Structure formats: structure tokens, C-alpha cells
Amino acid sequence: MMVARTVGIDDIATYVPRLYLDATDFAKERGIPPEKITKGIGIEKMSIPDAHEDAATMAAMAALKLMQKNDLQPKDIGFIHVATETGLDEAKPISCYVQGMLEQIYGNGSFEHIGAPETKFACVGATYAMIDRLAFINSGWNKGKHAIVIATDIAKYDLLSSGESTQGAAAVALLLKEDPRLMMYEPDSRGFGTRDDQDFFRPVGRTTAVVNGHYSVGCYLRDMRIAADAFRKNMLSSGIVSLSAGEGMIDHVDRIAFHSPFPKMVEMAFASFLIHDWRGLPRWKRIIEQTGPEPDRTGMSDIDFYVSEPYKQFRKKFTKTPEFTAEFEKKVKDSLEALKLIGNSYTASLWMCVESSFEVKTNDLAGKRFAVGSYGSGSSAIVCSFIVQPDYRQVVDSFSLMQDLSRRNKISVAEYEDLHEERLDPHQGIDAPRNEFVLDRLGETETDFGYRYYTFVK
Ligand code: CAA
């Protein structure tokens, strides 16, 4: 018999490379007005991995931080589950490389009892991994052991392409368990929205993504709308929420974080979310008095509509209304503070934004509903929610993301280009490694060709 358990996220640890590229330096070098990036897109700095770093070292660093700050031992962990779209091998998962690195600290074979899968679905992969692991814990099959889900990615586009200004890198490790201290998952809330689409992908052998930039924004908004509709339906049919006259779903959500390729995208996503939620409510009259009527969409597909000039102009006017501004500042803005300084980190970006939201906001969130909107190209969105737990402050007090971001080193555009084009040997990076896992070498013989050897540098 299945016993109802309280499961969710107990703690979060984020790792961000120590190097960053300043957006203004980058824009000047490319001949782009800096305000286009700092204001139009909303990015001030992009984190750039050094030559000895990759998606596996970043993942191992986030996992080690999570283990150490919670005093966890390998026996406490049942799964290390990695989600990434920066896969390093077509067969071996990053999770096993992470296991090997952690065993350099905790002892050879110390994690041999774990399950260690890898999930891929562009930027939404970690949210799928989280739901899988939480369901496993909820079933009781975990026998008391915790799961670590790690989102790790390097967002990388071709030099001189329009995607170049939306790069970045980070890894986030989530500790999942019964009776979590941070956020309890609301399983009946989750809404999915999935379409077979081609907005963004990375064919085998390429290190940079192929992207149809403006179309990808339309896909994001379409799938998020489908998932938000499913979330709303699930919240109402399961009785978690009942709406009084004049209320929208957002009135029952206290905080929300989105998949965040860049801050402006989140503003667009939240605006579309509210327009959809408020249309038909009494407050809509006040809105359209300020914006004018919503454009007609007869005969248009969702994507054609979302990327059309009249809808963009309408959404822009909507974001200037005091009603939008109040909701955005209260529920979303703090999640973007770290993002501005990191850039996109694909699977990790949503969860990094959740950490940022908790770290920046100091008012009491205990008992409040925290929703997330996750999106991955290709394409799929998930909207689901959590309840912030009474003792969450204990956990948040140990977050140090903003402090970590203030201790990084700026690199020049020339150094960035060397790293981007992989011109540097792992032993000849920009910043000498210390207290971290590094890529030591790649195998060169018939039986280890391309195998990745990692070591911990004190
Ligand atoms: N001062 C201030 N703002 C300026 C400006 C200036 N001098 N010049 C331009 N801007 C504004 C523009 O008006 C625009 O703002 P609005 O959208 O509010 O009008 C903004 O800067 C961006 O300008 P463009 O649209 O002209 O920029 P672009 O053509 O270079 O493309 C992009 C932007 C599509 C995001 C591109 O960087 C890209 O392709 N990025 C990668 C794909 C991506 O991130 N897609 C997001 C959705 S998909 C997803 O979320 C999955 C994922 O992680 C990839």
C-alpha cells in the first residue's frame, strides 16, 4: 500500500565558474550597443568555464558542496541523477564521472550502491529528473536514502552569432528527500506541455547549439501556456486551490521562477502568463484601458501570434502597467539577480533562479506557494509548485551564491575566444585551479580513446 509522504527539495548548492566575461566589453568588441545586451536582453556578465572545467567538473563541484554543507556520507545517498544537454560522451553518463570524482574524496567504491542515470531534454531535463526522483522517494522504494539531482550545463553558441550574448555556465545540485526543510512538492500540481519542434538543438559532434532565436521565444511561450493551462486544471480539479469570484491562479502563487535564458525572456514569460490568467477577470478592464485591446489572433498559430509585432507591442504596454509591475517585483524579480551575472545555464538556470529568489528576498516565505515554470527546447514545459517549509530559513542562511558571484575574475574577449574555441590545454587555463575537480587529460590509446580523466587539485 502506498503511504502519502511529504517529499521535496531539502537544500540547493550551486557551482559557478570563477571566470566571467563582461557584457559591455563583449558588446564593444562585437560592435553592438552595450545597452542592447545589458538592457534589451538584461545580461551584465556571462560565466565562462576555464580550460580545466567541463559539465562534469561543475556537476561534481555542486554535488560536493551539497554533501559537505549537509554533512552527508555516501551511505545517505541512493541516487546521483544528472540532467544536462552538454553531454560529454554518447554512452557514459556524466553521473558516473561525478561518482568517480566524489569517490576521490569519500573513498574508492564508497558510492557503489547508488543508481546514477542521466536525463536529457534540453533545459527542462532537471525538472523531469526531479519529478522522477521525488516519485521514487514518495513510493518508499528509496528506503530512507536521499537523491541528488544535478543540473549542469554550458550554454554555447557560435562566435559572432546572435546567440553569443546569451551564453553562460553553472551547475546546481538539489537534495531531495522526505520531510524536506526547504520546499514540499505538490505532486498534483504538475502540468506538462510538449511539442515535437525544432527551435533549438545540437546535432551529434557539434559543441554549439543550432538555434532559431525568435522562433524559440515563440515555442517557449506556447509550451509554457499549455503547461500553465494544465497546472491550473490540476490545481482546481485536485482541490488544492479554489478560485473565488474575480481571482486568478496567480493570486494563489506567492513566488515564481522560470527557465531563464536571459532576464528579458522571463519578463516576457511572466507577462504572457498574467495576460492569459487575467483575461476575462474584472481587473482586465483596467488593463485594457491602459494598453488598448489585445490584438486579434484569428487564423494564427500560437507561435505566429506570440512573435507577431502587434502582440509584442501589446505585451510591452502590459509590462508598463502598475498591475504587472507590482506582481513582477513581488514574485519574480529577485530570481533574476544571479541570472544577470551568470547568463544562461540551460538545465541549471531555473534552479539557480530559485536559489537567487530565496537568497535575495528577506521577507517571510514560510507556508507560501513557490511555483516553477521549466522549459526545454525541442520542446517541453512543466509548471508545478511547492510549499515553502516552516524551517526554510535555516537552509537559506547557508546559501552563498551572490557572495560566490562577487569573487570571480574578469577575462578579456580574446581570452574568452580562446576558451570558446578550445585552444587551451586543460593545464594551461586562465586561472590556476584550487580546491576543485579538474579535467586532467583525455585518453589516447585504443582502449581509452576520448575517456576523460579527472582529479582533485588542492
Ligand atoms: N538599447 C536597448 N535595447 C535594445 C537596443 C539598444 N541599443 N537594441 C536592441 N534592443 C532590444 C530590442 O528591442 C529587443 O528587446 P524587445 O524584445 O523587448 O524588443 C532586445 O534588445 C533584443 O534584441 P533583438 O531581438 O534584436 O536581439 P537578437 O536578434 O540579437 O536576438 C535572441 C536575441 C533571440 C535572444 C538571441 O540572442 C538568441 O537567439 N539567443 C539564443 C536562443 C534563446 O535564448 N532563446 C530563448 C528561448 S528558448 C529557451 O529558453 C531554451 C534555451 O535556453 C536556449
mmCIF file of C-alpha atoms and ligand atoms in Angstrom, residues 32-42 85 122-123 155 157 161-166 199-200 209 211-221 259-262 264-265 267-268 309 312-313 315-316 344-347 349 375-377, ligand 1:
data_model
loop_
_atom_site.group_PDB
_atom_site.id
_atom_site.type_symbol
_atom_site.label_atom_id
_atom_site.label_comp_id
_atom_site.label_asym_id
_atom_site.label_seq_id
_atom_site.Cartn_x
_atom_site.Cartn_y
_atom_site.Cartn_z
ATOM 1 C CA ILE A 32 26.846 46.025 -30.604
ATOM 2 C CA PRO A 33 25.409 48.867 -28.445
ATOM 3 C CA PRO A 34 26.105 47.638 -24.864
ATOM 4 C CA GLU A 35 22.556 48.620 -23.796
ATOM 5 C CA LYS A 36 21.167 46.047 -26.198
ATOM 6 C CA ILE A 37 22.717 43.348 -24.008
ATOM 7 C CA THR A 38 22.542 44.972 -20.574
ATOM 8 C CA LYS A 39 19.003 46.369 -21.004
ATOM 9 C CA GLY A 40 17.417 44.773 -24.106
ATOM 10 C CA ILE A 41 18.457 41.244 -23.071
ATOM 11 C CA GLY A 42 19.276 42.011 -19.430
ATOM 12 C CA GLU A 85 22.426 18.978 -22.582
ATOM 13 C CA ALA A 122 17.341 20.364 -23.270
ATOM 14 C CA CYS A 123 16.822 22.850 -20.400
ATOM 15 C CA ALA A 155 25.330 27.461 -22.870
ATOM 16 C CA TYR A 157 26.620 29.347 -29.442
ATOM 17 C CA SER A 161 26.124 34.579 -33.833
ATOM 18 C CA SER A 162 23.158 36.383 -32.234
ATOM 19 C CA GLY A 163 23.006 33.684 -29.533
ATOM 20 C CA GLU A 164 26.516 34.613 -28.350
ATOM 21 C CA SER A 165 25.174 37.245 -25.955
ATOM 22 C CA THR A 166 23.052 34.626 -24.159
ATOM 23 C CA ASP A 199 13.607 25.767 -32.210
ATOM 24 C CA PHE A 200 16.989 24.698 -30.802
ATOM 25 C CA ALA A 209 23.683 24.772 -30.492
ATOM 26 C CA VAL A 211 19.042 27.897 -32.814
ATOM 27 C CA ASN A 212 16.225 29.769 -34.480
ATOM 28 C CA GLY A 213 16.283 32.604 -31.897
ATOM 29 C CA HIS A 214 13.000 34.463 -32.270
ATOM 30 C CA TYR A 215 11.105 31.280 -33.137
ATOM 31 C CA SER A 216 12.500 29.701 -29.931
ATOM 32 C CA VAL A 217 10.927 32.523 -27.918
ATOM 33 C CA GLY A 218 7.561 31.651 -29.520
ATOM 34 C CA CYS A 219 7.998 27.938 -28.695
ATOM 35 C CA TYR A 220 8.855 28.793 -25.081
ATOM 36 C CA LEU A 221 5.704 30.907 -24.719
ATOM 37 C CA HIS A 259 13.608 28.751 -17.021
ATOM 38 C CA SER A 260 15.801 31.771 -17.680
ATOM 39 C CA PRO A 261 17.949 32.003 -20.809
ATOM 40 C CA PHE A 262 18.125 35.775 -20.133
ATOM 41 C CA LYS A 264 14.060 39.709 -20.666
ATOM 42 C CA MET A 265 12.709 36.245 -21.596
ATOM 43 C CA GLU A 267 9.655 39.205 -18.224
ATOM 44 C CA MET A 268 8.032 38.073 -21.494
ATOM 45 C CA GLU A 309 4.618 42.621 -33.831
ATOM 46 C CA LYS A 312 4.825 42.104 -28.833
ATOM 47 C CA GLN A 313 3.710 45.731 -28.687
ATOM 48 C CA ARG A 315 2.798 42.766 -24.202
ATOM 49 C CA LYS A 316 5.276 45.625 -23.908
ATOM 50 C CA ASN A 344 22.097 31.094 -19.460
ATOM 51 C CA SER A 345 22.973 27.762 -17.868
ATOM 52 C CA TYR A 346 20.280 25.663 -19.600
ATOM 53 C CA THR A 347 19.136 22.916 -17.154
ATOM 54 C CA SER A 349 19.156 28.174 -14.854
ATOM 55 C CA TYR A 375 11.148 24.962 -20.438
ATOM 56 C CA GLY A 376 13.351 22.898 -22.727
ATOM 57 C CA SER A 377 13.670 23.339 -26.471
HETATM 58 N N1 CAA B 1 19.264 49.528 -26.267
HETATM 59 C C1 CAA B 1 18.327 48.851 -25.556
HETATM 60 N N2 CAA B 1 17.649 47.773 -26.049
HETATM 61 C C2 CAA B 1 17.956 47.380 -27.301
HETATM 62 C C3 CAA B 1 18.909 48.057 -28.099
HETATM 63 C C4 CAA B 1 19.572 49.165 -27.528
HETATM 64 N N3 CAA B 1 20.513 49.835 -28.203
HETATM 65 N N4 CAA B 1 18.977 47.415 -29.282
HETATM 66 C C5 CAA B 1 18.083 46.387 -29.241
HETATM 67 N N5 CAA B 1 17.479 46.363 -28.040
HETATM 68 C C6 CAA B 1 16.469 45.424 -27.548
HETATM 69 C C7 CAA B 1 15.460 45.002 -28.621
HETATM 70 O O1 CAA B 1 14.445 45.966 -28.763
HETATM 71 C C8 CAA B 1 14.960 43.695 -28.022
HETATM 72 O O2 CAA B 1 14.033 43.943 -26.971
HETATM 73 P P1 CAA B 1 12.460 43.579 -27.182
HETATM 74 O O3 CAA B 1 12.422 42.096 -27.427
HETATM 75 O O4 CAA B 1 11.861 43.997 -25.894
HETATM 76 O O5 CAA B 1 12.036 44.368 -28.362
HETATM 77 C C9 CAA B 1 16.201 43.125 -27.343
HETATM 78 O O6 CAA B 1 17.124 44.213 -27.219
HETATM 79 C C10 CAA B 1 16.856 42.002 -28.137
HETATM 80 O O7 CAA B 1 17.054 42.489 -29.459
HETATM 81 P P2 CAA B 1 16.857 41.526 -30.701
HETATM 82 O O8 CAA B 1 15.582 40.762 -30.580
HETATM 83 O O9 CAA B 1 17.079 42.329 -31.926
HETATM 84 O O10 CAA B 1 18.111 40.542 -30.451
HETATM 85 P P3 CAA B 1 18.695 39.408 -31.340
HETATM 86 O O11 CAA B 1 18.108 39.392 -32.703
HETATM 87 O O12 CAA B 1 20.160 39.539 -31.215
HETATM 88 O O13 CAA B 1 18.209 38.052 -30.645
HETATM 89 C C11 CAA B 1 17.908 36.354 -29.047
HETATM 90 C C12 CAA B 1 18.024 37.863 -29.277
HETATM 91 C C13 CAA B 1 16.796 35.778 -29.936
HETATM 92 C C14 CAA B 1 17.556 36.104 -27.595
HETATM 93 C C15 CAA B 1 19.283 35.686 -29.397
HETATM 94 O O14 CAA B 1 20.246 36.163 -28.516
HETATM 95 C C16 CAA B 1 19.263 34.177 -29.363
HETATM 96 O O15 CAA B 1 18.977 33.519 -30.365
HETATM 97 N N6 CAA B 1 19.591 33.552 -28.162
HETATM 98 C C17 CAA B 1 19.613 32.093 -28.025
HETATM 99 C C18 CAA B 1 18.218 31.482 -28.012
HETATM 100 C C19 CAA B 1 17.436 31.786 -26.761
HETATM 101 O O16 CAA B 1 17.968 32.111 -25.723
HETATM 102 N N7 CAA B 1 16.100 31.624 -26.871
HETATM 103 C C20 CAA B 1 15.218 31.814 -25.725
HETATM 104 C C21 CAA B 1 14.003 30.909 -25.784
HETATM 105 S S1 CAA B 1 14.470 29.200 -25.982
HETATM 106 C C22 CAA B 1 14.991 28.718 -24.434
HETATM 107 O O17 CAA B 1 14.706 29.350 -23.456
HETATM 108 C C23 CAA B 1 15.860 27.489 -24.338
HETATM 109 C C24 CAA B 1 17.265 27.944 -24.143
HETATM 110 O O18 CAA B 1 17.723 28.123 -23.020
HETATM 111 C C25 CAA B 1 18.083 28.174 -25.328
#
